[in-house]
Every structure is written in structure tokens, then in C-alpha cells.
CSV table of C-alpha atoms and ligand atoms in Angstrom, one decimal:
chain,number,residue,atom,x,y,z
A,50,MET,CA,33.7,-18.0,-22.9
A,51,SER,CA,29.9,-16.8,-22.3
A,52,PRO,CA,28.4,-17.8,-19.3
A,53,ARG,CA,26.0,-20.1,-20.8
A,54,ASP,CA,29.0,-22.1,-22.3
A,55,ALA,CA,30.7,-22.2,-18.9
A,56,ALA,CA,27.5,-23.9,-17.5
A,57,ILE,CA,27.1,-26.5,-20.5
A,58,LYS,CA,31.2,-27.3,-19.9
A,59,ILE,CA,30.1,-28.4,-16.1
A,60,ILE,CA,26.7,-30.1,-17.7
A,61,ARG,CA,28.8,-32.1,-20.1
A,62,ALA,CA,31.8,-33.2,-17.8
A,63,LEU,CA,28.7,-34.1,-15.2
A,64,ARG,CA,27.1,-35.8,-17.9
A,65,ASP,CA,30.6,-37.9,-18.7
A,66,ALA,CA,30.5,-39.1,-15.4
A,67,GLY,CA,27.5,-40.7,-15.6
A,68,HIS,CA,25.2,-37.9,-13.8
A,69,GLU,CA,22.2,-36.0,-14.8
A,70,ALA,CA,22.6,-32.5,-15.2
A,71,LEU,CA,20.4,-29.6,-16.8
A,72,LEU,CA,20.0,-25.8,-16.2
A,73,ALA,CA,17.5,-25.2,-13.9
A,74,GLY,CA,15.4,-22.1,-12.6
A,75,GLY,CA,15.5,-18.7,-13.4
A,76,CYS,CA,17.7,-18.8,-16.5
A,77,VAL,CA,15.5,-21.8,-18.1
A,78,ARG,CA,12.3,-19.2,-17.2
A,79,ASP,CA,14.3,-16.1,-19.2
A,80,GLU,CA,15.7,-17.6,-21.9
A,81,LEU,CA,12.4,-19.1,-22.9
A,82,LEU,CA,11.0,-15.5,-22.5
A,83,GLY,CA,13.8,-14.1,-24.7
A,84,LEU,CA,15.5,-12.4,-21.8
A,85,HIS,CA,19.2,-12.4,-20.8
A,86,PRO,CA,19.4,-14.5,-17.9
A,87,LYS,CA,21.2,-13.5,-14.9
A,88,ASP,CA,23.4,-16.3,-14.5
A,89,TYR,CA,23.1,-19.7,-15.2
A,90,ASP,CA,22.0,-22.4,-12.5
A,91,ILE,CA,22.6,-26.3,-12.7
A,92,ALA,CA,20.7,-29.2,-11.1
A,93,THR,CA,21.9,-32.4,-10.8
A,94,ASP,CA,21.7,-35.8,-9.3
A,95,ALA,CA,25.4,-35.8,-8.6
A,96,THR,CA,25.4,-35.2,-4.6
A,97,PRO,CA,27.5,-31.9,-3.4
A,98,LYS,CA,30.4,-34.2,-2.7
A,99,ARG,CA,30.6,-35.8,-5.9
A,100,VAL,CA,30.9,-32.6,-7.6
A,101,ILE,CA,33.5,-31.0,-5.5
A,102,GLU,CA,35.5,-34.6,-6.6
A,103,LEU,CA,34.8,-34.2,-10.3
A,104,PHE,CA,35.4,-30.0,-9.6
A,105,PRO,CA,38.5,-29.7,-7.4
A,106,LYS,CA,38.4,-26.0,-7.2
A,107,SER,CA,34.6,-25.6,-6.4
A,108,ARG,CA,33.7,-25.0,-2.7
A,109,GLU,CA,30.5,-25.6,-1.0
A,110,GLN,CA,28.2,-22.2,-0.7
A,111,GLY,CA,27.4,-21.1,2.6
A,112,LYS,CA,24.4,-19.5,2.1
A,113,ALA,CA,22.0,-22.4,0.5
A,114,PHE,CA,22.4,-25.9,1.8
A,115,ALA,CA,24.4,-28.7,-0.9
A,116,VAL,CA,24.9,-26.2,-3.1
A,117,VAL,CA,28.2,-26.0,-5.0
A,118,GLN,CA,30.0,-23.1,-6.6
A,119,VAL,CA,31.9,-24.3,-9.8
A,120,ARG,CA,34.6,-22.1,-11.1
A,121,VAL,CA,35.2,-22.6,-14.8
A,122,LYS,CA,38.3,-20.7,-16.8
A,123,GLY,CA,37.3,-18.0,-19.1
A,124,GLY,CA,34.9,-15.5,-17.3
A,125,PRO,CA,35.2,-11.9,-17.5
A,126,GLY,CA,38.2,-10.0,-17.4
A,127,GLY,CA,40.5,-13.2,-17.6
A,128,GLY,CA,38.7,-14.4,-14.3
A,129,ASN,CA,36.6,-17.5,-13.3
A,130,HIS,CA,32.9,-18.3,-14.0
A,131,ALA,CA,31.0,-19.1,-11.0
A,132,VAL,CA,28.3,-21.5,-11.6
A,133,GLU,CA,26.3,-23.1,-9.1
A,134,VAL,CA,25.4,-26.5,-9.1
A,135,ALA,CA,22.3,-28.0,-6.5
A,136,THR,CA,21.7,-31.2,-5.9
A,137,PHE,CA,17.8,-32.2,-7.0
A,138,ARG,CA,16.5,-32.0,-3.7
A,139,ALA,CA,13.0,-32.3,-1.9
A,140,GLU,CA,12.8,-29.9,1.6
A,141,HIS,CA,11.0,-31.2,4.5
A,142,GLY,CA,9.7,-29.4,7.5
A,143,TYR,CA,9.6,-25.4,7.8
A,144,SER,CA,9.4,-25.0,11.9
A,145,ASP,CA,11.0,-21.6,11.4
A,146,ARG,CA,8.7,-21.0,8.7
A,147,ARG,CA,11.6,-19.7,6.4
A,148,ARG,CA,14.3,-22.6,5.4
A,149,PRO,CA,13.6,-26.2,5.4
A,150,ASP,CA,14.5,-28.5,8.6
A,151,SER,CA,16.4,-30.9,6.1
A,152,VAL,CA,16.5,-31.7,2.5
A,153,THR,CA,17.2,-35.2,0.9
A,154,PHE,CA,18.5,-35.9,-2.5
A,155,THR,CA,15.6,-36.6,-5.5
A,156,ASP,CA,15.3,-36.4,-9.0
A,157,ALA,CA,14.6,-33.8,-11.2
A,158,ARG,CA,10.8,-34.3,-11.0
A,159,ALA,CA,10.7,-33.9,-7.2
A,160,ASP,CA,12.9,-31.0,-7.4
A,161,ALA,CA,10.6,-29.5,-9.8
A,162,GLN,CA,8.1,-29.5,-7.0
A,163,ARG,CA,9.6,-28.0,-4.4
A,164,ARG,CA,10.1,-24.8,-6.3
A,165,ASP,CA,8.0,-21.6,-5.4
A,166,PHE,CA,6.2,-21.0,-9.0
A,167,THR,CA,5.3,-23.1,-12.3
A,168,ILE,CA,7.6,-20.6,-14.2
A,169,ASN,CA,10.8,-21.1,-12.2
A,170,ALA,CA,10.2,-25.2,-12.4
A,171,LEU,CA,11.1,-25.6,-15.8
A,172,PHE,CA,14.7,-27.4,-17.0
A,173,ILE,CA,16.8,-27.3,-20.1
A,174,ASP,CA,18.6,-30.0,-21.3
A,175,PRO,CA,21.0,-28.2,-23.3
A,176,LEU,CA,23.1,-30.9,-24.8
A,177,ASP,CA,19.9,-32.2,-26.8
A,178,THR,CA,19.4,-29.8,-29.7
A,179,ARG,CA,17.7,-31.9,-31.9
A,180,GLU,CA,14.4,-30.1,-31.8
A,181,ARG,CA,15.5,-26.5,-30.1
A,182,PRO,CA,18.8,-25.3,-30.7
A,183,HIS,CA,18.6,-24.2,-27.2
A,184,GLY,CA,17.9,-27.7,-25.9
A,185,ARG,CA,15.2,-29.9,-24.9
A,186,VAL,CA,12.5,-28.1,-22.4
A,187,ILE,CA,11.8,-30.5,-19.4
A,188,ASP,CA,8.4,-29.4,-17.7
A,189,TYR,CA,6.9,-31.5,-14.7
A,190,VAL,CA,4.5,-28.5,-13.7
A,191,ALA,CA,2.7,-27.4,-16.7
A,192,GLY,CA,4.9,-24.2,-16.3
A,193,LEU,CA,5.5,-23.8,-20.4
A,194,GLY,CA,1.6,-23.1,-20.4
A,195,ASP,CA,1.9,-20.7,-17.7
A,196,LEU,CA,4.6,-19.1,-19.4
A,197,LYS,CA,2.8,-18.7,-22.5
A,198,SER,CA,-0.3,-17.2,-20.7
A,199,ARG,CA,2.0,-14.7,-18.9
A,200,VAL,CA,0.9,-16.4,-15.5
A,201,ILE,CA,2.6,-16.7,-12.1
A,202,ARG,CA,1.2,-20.0,-10.2
A,203,ALA,CA,2.5,-21.4,-7.1
A,204,VAL,CA,3.8,-25.0,-7.6
A,205,GLY,CA,1.1,-27.4,-6.0
A,206,ASP,CA,-1.2,-26.3,-3.0
A,207,PRO,CA,-0.6,-22.2,-3.0
A,208,ASP,CA,-1.7,-21.9,0.9
A,209,GLU,CA,0.7,-24.8,1.9
A,210,ARG,CA,3.5,-23.2,-0.2
A,211,PHE,CA,3.0,-19.8,1.5
A,212,ARG,CA,2.9,-21.4,4.9
A,213,GLU,CA,5.9,-22.9,4.3
A,214,ASP,CA,7.8,-19.6,3.1
A,215,ASP,CA,5.6,-16.3,3.0
A,216,LEU,CA,8.6,-14.4,1.5
A,217,ARG,CA,7.2,-16.3,-1.8
A,218,ALA,CA,4.5,-13.7,-1.7
A,219,LEU,CA,7.1,-10.9,-2.5
A,220,ARG,CA,8.7,-13.0,-4.9
A,221,ALA,CA,5.6,-13.4,-6.8
A,222,VAL,CA,4.8,-9.9,-6.9
A,223,ARG,CA,8.7,-9.0,-8.0
A,224,PHE,CA,8.2,-11.6,-11.1
A,225,ALA,CA,4.8,-10.4,-11.9
A,226,ALA,CA,6.3,-6.6,-11.9
A,227,ARG,CA,9.2,-7.3,-14.0
A,228,LEU,CA,7.7,-9.4,-16.4
A,229,GLY,CA,4.6,-8.0,-16.9
A,230,PHE,CA,2.7,-11.6,-15.9
A,231,GLU,CA,-1.0,-11.8,-14.1
A,232,ILE,CA,-0.9,-13.8,-10.7
A,233,GLU,CA,-3.3,-16.4,-11.1
A,234,PRO,CA,-6.2,-15.8,-9.0
A,235,ARG,CA,-5.6,-19.2,-6.5
A,236,THR,CA,-2.4,-17.9,-6.1
A,237,ALA,CA,-3.3,-14.6,-5.3
A,238,GLU,CA,-6.0,-15.5,-3.0
A,239,ALA,CA,-3.6,-17.3,-1.1
A,240,ILE,CA,-1.0,-14.3,-0.8
A,241,ARG,CA,-3.9,-12.2,0.3
A,242,ARG,CA,-4.7,-14.5,3.1
A,243,HIS,CA,-1.1,-15.3,4.4
A,244,ALA,CA,0.0,-11.6,3.6
A,245,GLY,CA,-0.2,-11.1,7.4
A,246,ASP,CA,2.3,-14.0,8.0
A,247,LEU,CA,5.2,-11.8,6.4
A,248,VAL,CA,5.9,-10.4,9.4
A,249,GLY,CA,7.5,-14.1,10.4
A,250,VAL,CA,9.7,-13.4,7.4
A,251,SER,CA,13.5,-11.8,8.3
A,252,ARG,CA,13.6,-8.2,7.8
A,253,GLU,CA,16.7,-8.9,5.6
A,254,ARG,CA,15.2,-10.9,3.1
A,255,ILE,CA,12.2,-8.6,2.8
A,256,GLY,CA,14.3,-5.4,2.5
A,257,ASP,CA,16.4,-7.7,-0.2
A,258,GLU,CA,12.9,-8.1,-2.3
A,259,VAL,CA,11.6,-4.6,-1.9
A,260,ARG,CA,15.1,-3.3,-3.0
A,261,ARG,CA,14.7,-5.3,-6.2
A,262,MET,CA,11.2,-4.4,-6.7
A,263,LEU,CA,12.0,-0.6,-6.6
A,264,ASN,CA,15.0,-0.8,-8.3
A,265,HIS,CA,13.5,-2.1,-11.5
A,266,PRO,CA,11.7,0.3,-13.9
A,267,HIS,CA,8.3,-1.6,-13.4
A,268,ARG,CA,8.4,-0.3,-9.8
A,269,ALA,CA,5.3,1.4,-9.7
A,270,ARG,CA,3.6,-2.3,-10.8
A,271,ALA,CA,5.3,-3.7,-8.0
A,272,ALA,CA,4.0,-1.3,-5.3
A,273,ARG,CA,0.5,-1.2,-6.9
A,274,LEU,CA,0.3,-5.1,-6.7
A,275,LEU,CA,1.7,-4.9,-3.0
A,276,HIS,CA,-1.0,-2.2,-1.7
A,277,ILE,CA,-3.7,-4.7,-4.0
A,278,LEU,CA,-3.0,-7.8,-2.3
A,279,SER,CA,-2.5,-6.2,1.3
A,280,LEU,CA,1.1,-6.8,1.5
A,281,ASP,CA,2.1,-3.1,1.7
A,282,GLY,CA,1.2,-3.0,5.8
A,283,PRO,CA,3.3,-6.2,6.7
A,284,THR,CA,5.9,-5.3,4.0
A,285,LEU,CA,6.5,-1.7,5.9
A,286,LYS,CA,5.2,-2.3,9.5
A,287,GLU,CA,2.7,-0.1,8.9
A,288,PRO,CA,-1.1,0.1,8.1
A,289,CYS,CA,-2.1,-0.9,4.7
A,290,ARG,CA,-3.5,1.8,2.6
A,291,GLY,CA,-5.5,0.4,0.3
A,292,ASP,CA,-5.4,0.1,-3.5
A,293,ARG,CA,-4.7,3.6,-4.5
A,294,SER,CA,-2.8,5.5,-7.0
A,295,LEU,CA,0.8,6.0,-6.8
A,296,PRO,CA,1.5,9.0,-8.9
A,297,MET,CA,4.7,9.6,-7.5
A,298,LEU,CA,6.1,6.1,-8.0
A,299,GLU,CA,4.5,6.4,-11.7
A,300,GLY,CA,6.5,9.4,-12.4
A,301,VAL,CA,10.0,8.1,-11.2
A,302,ALA,CA,12.6,7.8,-13.8
A,303,GLU,CA,13.6,4.4,-14.9
A,304,ASN,CA,17.1,4.8,-13.4
A,305,ALA,CA,16.4,6.4,-10.3
A,306,PRO,CA,18.3,5.6,-7.4
A,307,LEU,CA,16.7,3.3,-4.5
A,308,ALA,CA,16.1,6.3,-2.2
A,309,GLU,CA,14.5,8.4,-4.7
A,310,ALA,CA,11.7,5.5,-5.4
A,311,LEU,CA,11.5,5.2,-1.6
A,312,ALA,CA,10.9,8.7,-1.2
A,313,ALA,CA,8.2,8.7,-4.1
A,314,TRP,CA,6.2,5.9,-2.6
A,315,MET,CA,6.5,7.3,1.0
A,316,LEU,CA,4.7,10.6,-0.5
A,317,ASP,CA,2.3,8.7,-2.3
A,318,ARG,CA,1.4,6.4,0.8
A,319,ALA,CA,1.0,9.9,3.3
A,320,PRO,CA,-2.4,9.5,4.7
A,321,ASP,CA,-3.7,12.4,2.9
A,322,ASN,CA,-2.1,11.7,0.1
A,323,PRO,CA,-0.3,15.3,-0.1
A,324,SER,CA,0.5,14.6,-4.0
A,325,LEU,CA,-3.2,14.7,-5.1
A,326,GLY,CA,-3.8,17.9,-3.1
A,327,PRO,CA,-2.5,21.4,-2.7
A,328,ALA,CA,0.9,19.9,-0.2
A,329,GLU,CA,1.9,21.6,2.6
A,330,PRO,CA,5.7,21.0,3.2
A,331,ILE,CA,5.2,20.4,7.0
A,332,ASP,CA,3.5,16.9,6.0
A,333,ILE,CA,6.5,16.4,4.1
A,334,ALA,CA,8.9,17.0,7.3
A,335,SER,CA,6.8,15.2,9.7
A,336,ALA,CA,5.9,12.0,7.5
A,337,SER,CA,10.0,12.3,7.4
A,338,ALA,CA,10.7,12.2,10.7
A,339,ARG,CA,8.0,9.5,11.9
A,340,THR,CA,8.2,7.4,8.6
A,341,VAL,CA,12.1,6.8,8.0
A,342,PRO,CA,12.7,5.6,11.1
A,343,GLY,CA,10.2,2.8,10.4
A,344,TRP,CA,11.2,1.8,7.1
A,345,ARG,CA,14.9,1.8,8.0
A,346,GLU,CA,14.0,-0.9,10.7
A,347,ALA,CA,11.0,-2.9,8.3
A,348,LEU,CA,13.3,-3.0,5.5
A,349,CYS,CA,16.5,-3.0,6.6
A,350,LEU,CA,18.0,-0.1,5.1
A,351,SER,CA,21.5,0.7,5.2
A,352,ASN,CA,22.9,4.0,6.7
A,353,ASP,CA,23.3,5.7,3.2
A,354,GLU,CA,20.4,4.2,2.2
A,355,ARG,CA,18.1,6.0,5.1
A,356,THR,CA,20.6,9.3,4.9
A,357,ASP,CA,19.8,9.6,1.0
A,358,LEU,CA,16.1,8.8,1.7
A,359,ARG,CA,16.0,11.7,4.5
A,360,ALA,CA,18.1,14.2,2.4
A,361,ILE,CA,15.7,13.8,-0.5
A,362,LEU,CA,12.2,14.6,2.0
A,363,ASP,CA,14.3,17.6,3.4
A,364,THR,CA,15.6,19.1,0.5
A,365,ILE,CA,11.7,18.6,-1.0
A,366,VAL,CA,10.6,20.9,2.1
A,367,ARG,CA,13.1,23.3,1.6
A,368,MET,CA,12.6,23.9,-1.7
A,369,GLU,CA,8.6,24.2,-1.5
A,370,SER,CA,8.9,26.5,1.4
A,371,ASP,CA,12.4,28.3,1.9
A,372,TRP,CA,13.5,28.6,-1.5
A,373,PRO,CA,11.8,31.8,-2.5
A,374,LYS,CA,13.2,33.4,0.9
A,375,TRP,CA,16.8,32.7,-0.1
A,376,GLY,CA,19.6,34.5,-1.8
A,377,VAL,CA,21.9,33.0,-4.5
A,378,ALA,CA,24.5,31.5,-1.9
A,379,ARG,CA,21.7,29.6,-0.1
A,380,ARG,CA,20.3,28.4,-3.4
A,381,LYS,CA,23.6,27.2,-4.4
A,382,ARG,CA,24.7,25.5,-1.6
A,383,LEU,CA,21.4,23.7,-1.5
A,384,ALA,CA,21.9,22.9,-5.4
A,385,ALA,CA,25.4,21.2,-4.4
A,386,ALA,CA,23.9,19.1,-1.5
A,387,PRO,CA,23.7,15.3,-1.7
A,388,MET,CA,20.2,14.0,-3.6
A,389,PHE,CA,19.1,17.4,-5.0
A,390,ARG,CA,18.4,16.0,-8.5
A,391,SER,CA,16.3,13.3,-6.6
A,392,ALA,CA,14.7,16.1,-4.7
A,393,LEU,CA,14.0,18.2,-8.0
A,394,SER,CA,12.6,15.3,-9.9
A,395,LEU,CA,10.0,14.5,-7.0
A,396,VAL,CA,8.8,18.0,-6.7
A,397,SER,CA,8.7,18.5,-10.7
A,398,ILE,CA,6.0,15.7,-10.1
A,399,ARG,CA,4.4,17.0,-7.1
A,400,LYS,CA,3.9,20.8,-8.3
A,401,PRO,CA,5.1,20.9,-12.0
A,402,ALA,CA,4.8,24.3,-11.9
A,403,LEU,CA,7.4,24.8,-9.3
A,404,GLY,CA,9.4,22.1,-10.7
A,405,ALA,CA,9.8,23.8,-13.9
A,406,SER,CA,10.8,27.1,-12.4
A,407,LEU,CA,13.4,25.5,-10.2
A,408,ASN,CA,15.0,23.6,-13.4
A,409,ALA,CA,15.2,26.7,-15.2
A,410,GLU,CA,17.0,28.2,-12.3
A,411,MET,CA,19.3,25.5,-12.1
A,412,GLU,CA,20.5,26.0,-15.6
A,413,SER,CA,20.9,29.7,-15.1
A,414,LEU,CA,23.1,29.0,-11.6
A,415,GLU,CA,25.2,26.3,-13.7
A,416,ARG,CA,26.1,29.2,-16.0
A,417,SER,CA,26.9,31.8,-13.3
A,418,PRO,CA,30.5,32.3,-12.9
A,419,GLY,CA,32.1,29.6,-11.2
A,420,GLY,CA,28.8,27.6,-11.5
A,421,ILE,CA,27.3,25.8,-8.5
A,422,ALA,CA,29.6,24.6,-6.4
A,423,PRO,CA,33.3,26.0,-7.3
A,424,GLU,CA,36.1,25.5,-4.9
A,425,PRO,CA,36.2,27.7,-2.3
A,426,PHE,CA,38.8,30.7,-3.2
A,427,VAL,CA,40.0,31.1,0.3
A,428,THR,CA,40.7,27.7,2.3
A,429,GLY,CA,41.8,27.7,6.3
A,430,ASP,CA,45.2,27.2,5.4
A,431,ASP,CA,45.1,30.2,3.3
A,432,LEU,CA,44.1,32.3,6.6
A,433,VAL,CA,47.0,30.6,8.5
A,434,ALA,CA,48.9,31.7,5.7
A,435,GLU,CA,47.7,35.2,6.2
A,436,GLY,CA,49.0,35.3,9.9
A,437,TYR,CA,45.4,34.3,10.9
A,438,SER,CA,45.8,32.5,14.2
A,439,PRO,CA,43.0,29.8,14.1
A,440,GLY,CA,39.8,30.2,16.1
A,441,PRO,CA,36.0,29.9,16.2
A,442,LYS,CA,35.9,32.9,13.7
A,443,PHE,CA,37.3,30.9,11.2
A,444,ALA,CA,34.6,29.5,9.7
A,445,GLN,CA,32.4,31.8,9.8
A,446,TRP,CA,34.6,34.0,7.8
A,447,LEU,CA,35.2,31.2,5.4
A,448,ASP,CA,31.4,30.7,5.1
A,449,ALA,CA,31.0,34.5,4.3
A,450,ALA,CA,33.9,34.6,1.9
A,451,TYR,CA,32.6,31.5,-0.1
A,452,ASP,CA,29.0,33.0,0.2
A,453,ALA,CA,30.4,36.4,-1.2
A,454,GLN,CA,32.0,34.0,-3.8
A,455,LEU,CA,28.6,32.3,-4.8
A,456,GLU,CA,27.0,35.4,-5.3
A,457,GLY,CA,29.8,37.1,-7.5
A,458,ARG,CA,30.3,39.8,-5.1
A,459,VAL,CA,34.3,39.0,-5.4
A,460,ALA,CA,35.6,37.4,-8.3
A,461,SER,CA,39.4,36.0,-6.9
A,462,LYS,CA,41.4,34.9,-4.0
A,463,ALA,CA,42.8,38.3,-3.1
A,464,GLU,CA,39.1,40.1,-3.3
A,465,ALA,CA,38.0,37.0,-1.1
A,466,LEU,CA,40.7,37.7,1.7
A,467,ALA,CA,40.3,41.9,1.2
A,468,MET,CA,36.8,41.1,2.2
A,469,ILE,CA,37.8,38.9,5.1
A,470,ARG,CA,39.8,41.8,6.5
A,471,THR,CA,36.6,43.9,6.9
A,472,LEU,CA,34.7,41.1,8.7
A,473,PRO,CA,34.4,42.0,12.5
A,474,GLY,CA,35.7,39.5,15.0
A,475,GLN,CA,39.4,39.8,14.4
A,476,THR,CA,42.0,39.6,17.0
A,477,THR,CA,44.9,39.4,15.3
A,478,LYS,CA,45.2,41.2,11.9
A,479,PRO,CA,47.6,39.9,9.4
A,480,ALA,CA,51.1,41.8,8.9
B,791,ATP,P1,16.6,-14.2,-10.6
B,791,ATP,O1,16.5,-13.7,-12.1
B,791,ATP,O2,15.6,-13.0,-9.7
B,791,ATP,O3,17.6,-14.7,-9.7
B,791,ATP,P2,15.6,-16.4,-10.0
B,791,ATP,O4,14.4,-17.1,-10.5
B,791,ATP,O5,16.6,-16.9,-10.5
B,791,ATP,O6,15.4,-15.0,-10.6
B,791,ATP,P3,16.6,-17.1,-7.4
B,791,ATP,O7,16.3,-16.5,-6.2
B,791,ATP,O8,17.8,-16.8,-8.1
B,791,ATP,O9,15.6,-16.5,-8.8
B,791,ATP,O10,16.4,-18.8,-7.8
B,791,ATP,C1,16.7,-19.5,-8.4
B,791,ATP,C2,15.6,-20.9,-8.3
B,791,ATP,O11,15.6,-21.0,-7.0
B,791,ATP,C3,14.1,-20.0,-8.5
B,791,ATP,O12,14.1,-20.1,-10.0
B,791,ATP,C4,13.3,-21.0,-8.1
B,791,ATP,O13,12.8,-22.2,-8.9
B,791,ATP,C5,14.0,-21.4,-6.8
B,791,ATP,N1,13.5,-20.8,-5.6
B,791,ATP,C6,14.0,-19.7,-5.1
B,791,ATP,N2,13.6,-19.3,-3.9
B,791,ATP,C7,12.8,-19.8,-3.7
B,791,ATP,C8,12.0,-20.1,-2.6
B,791,ATP,N3,11.6,-19.2,-1.6
B,791,ATP,N4,10.8,-21.2,-2.8
B,791,ATP,C9,10.7,-21.7,-3.6
B,791,ATP,N5,11.9,-22.0,-4.9
B,791,ATP,C10,12.3,-21.1,-4.7
B,792,MG,MG1,18.7,-16.2,-9.8
């Protein structure tokens, strides 16, 4: 069963029990745009208690108030589809400027009014297929017109809507970038007026929105809009950098990992914009030291995301400054380090000639005996088996043997062990 069919099954059951039930929100928008909805949400006049009575295996969702997750058999891999069923609601009071203080249950028309943008406030009745095979569109907010003219417009008074929840400003940017829509001028003005208020929104929610923007192929468009709307500063807890070109972010491959996009944006934002002039590697090193901790906090980056970001920036510094001075072993060691590919992609955007020569060299290193990161011929266990007692020299000897292996100076375990026997600092000679 498709996810849509699962949602329709629930809608049919709610209707049979005498309730109103409609597809709502993002799935309606995506379906009308001919896109593949990520999930199907249902809005209904049945209270959460009633929904749970009708679907005993469902449970109330912790995250959002009065949203019930209903399970329908026939999901992927023999599992269940989980469909969110929310009771039509109006929201009241935003004293923490994040979440409503309370909600009251209402009808579809009022439910449309509490949604953020007109294109997100449409409903479809999928059971009424008289005019359209997908169902009848129900539009209380002139959202269809905005969908046709490709416009993001706040529902109601934009100032009021961003005052209630300023995360909506980032959502506007994300949808505009992803769908290639314009933000309607009054809505854009209100976003700019409230841009500073973003500091009142939780960093988790901000980080989540930014992650979704940067993980999308239209990431440069999203970042550009953040700059244009003066949201870049409050988002990153830095001064705004103004409307500027973002050549690094533009150049990032479609499926690049998040850390690569973050690094690209960071380089584009560097005060002297090193990507545009002859870049001093030292700029990146200090930018990395100064900026990474700030972004980690501003965007709630995980340890892994932070480590990857730092690895990319550090690797770029090594490529641009140390690489020419290095022998094969050090080059192979760096090439095997985490995030090397991301760093190489970014260097190729910053310094195309250097990028081209590094790429060519990578190919030849890959073709060399054992490739870039062969299994070491000799391990610590081998040294113990040879009669050496473990000690501080072990690591140095193993490093030296591995360097010799990477450079092709030894071609077997026997040769590597023979080489180790020539190294200084041996107290116990093997028998
Ligand atoms: P996506 O495809 O990114 O999930 P979506 O539109 O489904 O997009 P959700 O965050 O899943 O976005 O929210 C579902 C719906 O709930 C939205 O379409 C919108 O109608 C409403 N909504 C979500 N967040 C807000 C908000 N902060 N303020 C007002 N309405 C919101
Ligand atoms: Mg959604």
C-alpha cells in the first residue's frame, strides 16, 4: 500500500464515523506541484481522544500538541505506515515566542489561518474525485493562486505571524529556495524587520532548518536569501555579511555532505572573502579556530558534524601550504584521512589549477602498489611475535615501516620486518 493509500484509508474510516477529515499542509502543496510528498498529514474535526478510540493502535505524539500517530498495515518492508492525524485547531498566545500557550479545537477554515504560508494552508478531500482524480482542493487563504504564481506569502498579517514564531522566517527561506519561489514583498519586508528576533528561537530549531537548507541542492539559493534578508547574522550568531556572491557554496556538488556545505559557506563569508582573491592559507586556519566553535553553538552541530567541518578546513590548509613539501607517504596519509574528498572539492573551486593537479596526482597514487591506504604489512602483534617487548618505540617503528610501505621501499612483511631491525632504539633483538 502506498503512503497516500494509507492516509486515504484513515480518512475513509474517520468519515464513516461521521467526522470531517482532509489531507493537509505540505503533502497538498507538493502534490499540487507534481512533487513527491515526503509524508501525508491528515487534519480532522475528531478530537485526539476520538481518533485513539477509532484507531486503538495509535498513540499521541509527544512533540506537537494533540497530534495522533495512526498506524496502518502495509508499510515498507512489511512494517506499518505511520500517519499523523491532527485535530483542526486555533492557536492562542505565544508568550515564549515559540509555541502557542494553548490550542482550541476548531474547523478547517480556522485551522488554515494558523498555518504559516498560504501554500502550506491548503487541504485536499481525496474522496471527492469528481473533478480531479487527486481529489477536491479546499482553499480558504487564496493559496492556489500563490502556488500558481510561485509565491511564499504569510497567512494573515505577516508582522504578527513572525512575531508569534520567528522560525517561520527560516521556513520561508527554505521553501523559497527548495521550490524556486519568490517571497512576496510584504512577507519579505516583515522577515527583514523581525530578522533580529531570531535570537529568541531555540538553536536546535534553527540548526535543524539550516541543516535542511544546506542538505538540499538549492543550498546556495537558500544562503543567498538569508544574506539578502539579513537573517545570516542572527542564524549564525555573527555580524551580517550583506548580500554577497557565494561562489564556494554555488560550486558544491549536489549531494555534498553537510560539513562540506558548511565549510563552503564559511569560506564565502570570511571577511576578506578569500575565495575571490589570492587566498592565504593562514586565513582558513584562523577562520576555522575562530568560527567553528561559534557555528557549533549557533546551529547545535553534533560532535561528528563539528569534527568533519574542522577536518575539511584543516585539510584545505595542508593541501594549499604543505602538500608541495611532502613526500609520497605523507601525501597518502592525508589522502586517506576523513573528509579528504570534500576538502579536495573545495580546493578545486578555490584554486582550480591546484585542484586539477591534486586530482591528477590522486589518480596516480591510487594506481601505485597497494593504493592510498593499504593494510600495513607489520602490526604491533607481529613485533611481539618477533620477540620485541612492547614499548614507546613500537609506534615509531610501525610508522616508519608503514611510510616505507606507502613509498614502495618495502614490498612485503619480511622486507618491512628486516627494515625495522635496522632502526635505532632496539633494546631486545629478536632471536
Ligand atoms: P516539509 O516537506 O519540509 O515537511 P511541510 O510543509 O510538511 O514541509 P512541516 O514542518 O512538516 O512542513 O509542517 C506541516 C504543516 O504544518 C505545514 O505545511 C504548515 O501548514 C504547518 N506548520 C509547520 N510549522 C509551522 C509553523 N512554525 N507555523 C505555522 N504553521 C506551521
Ligand atoms: Mg511535512
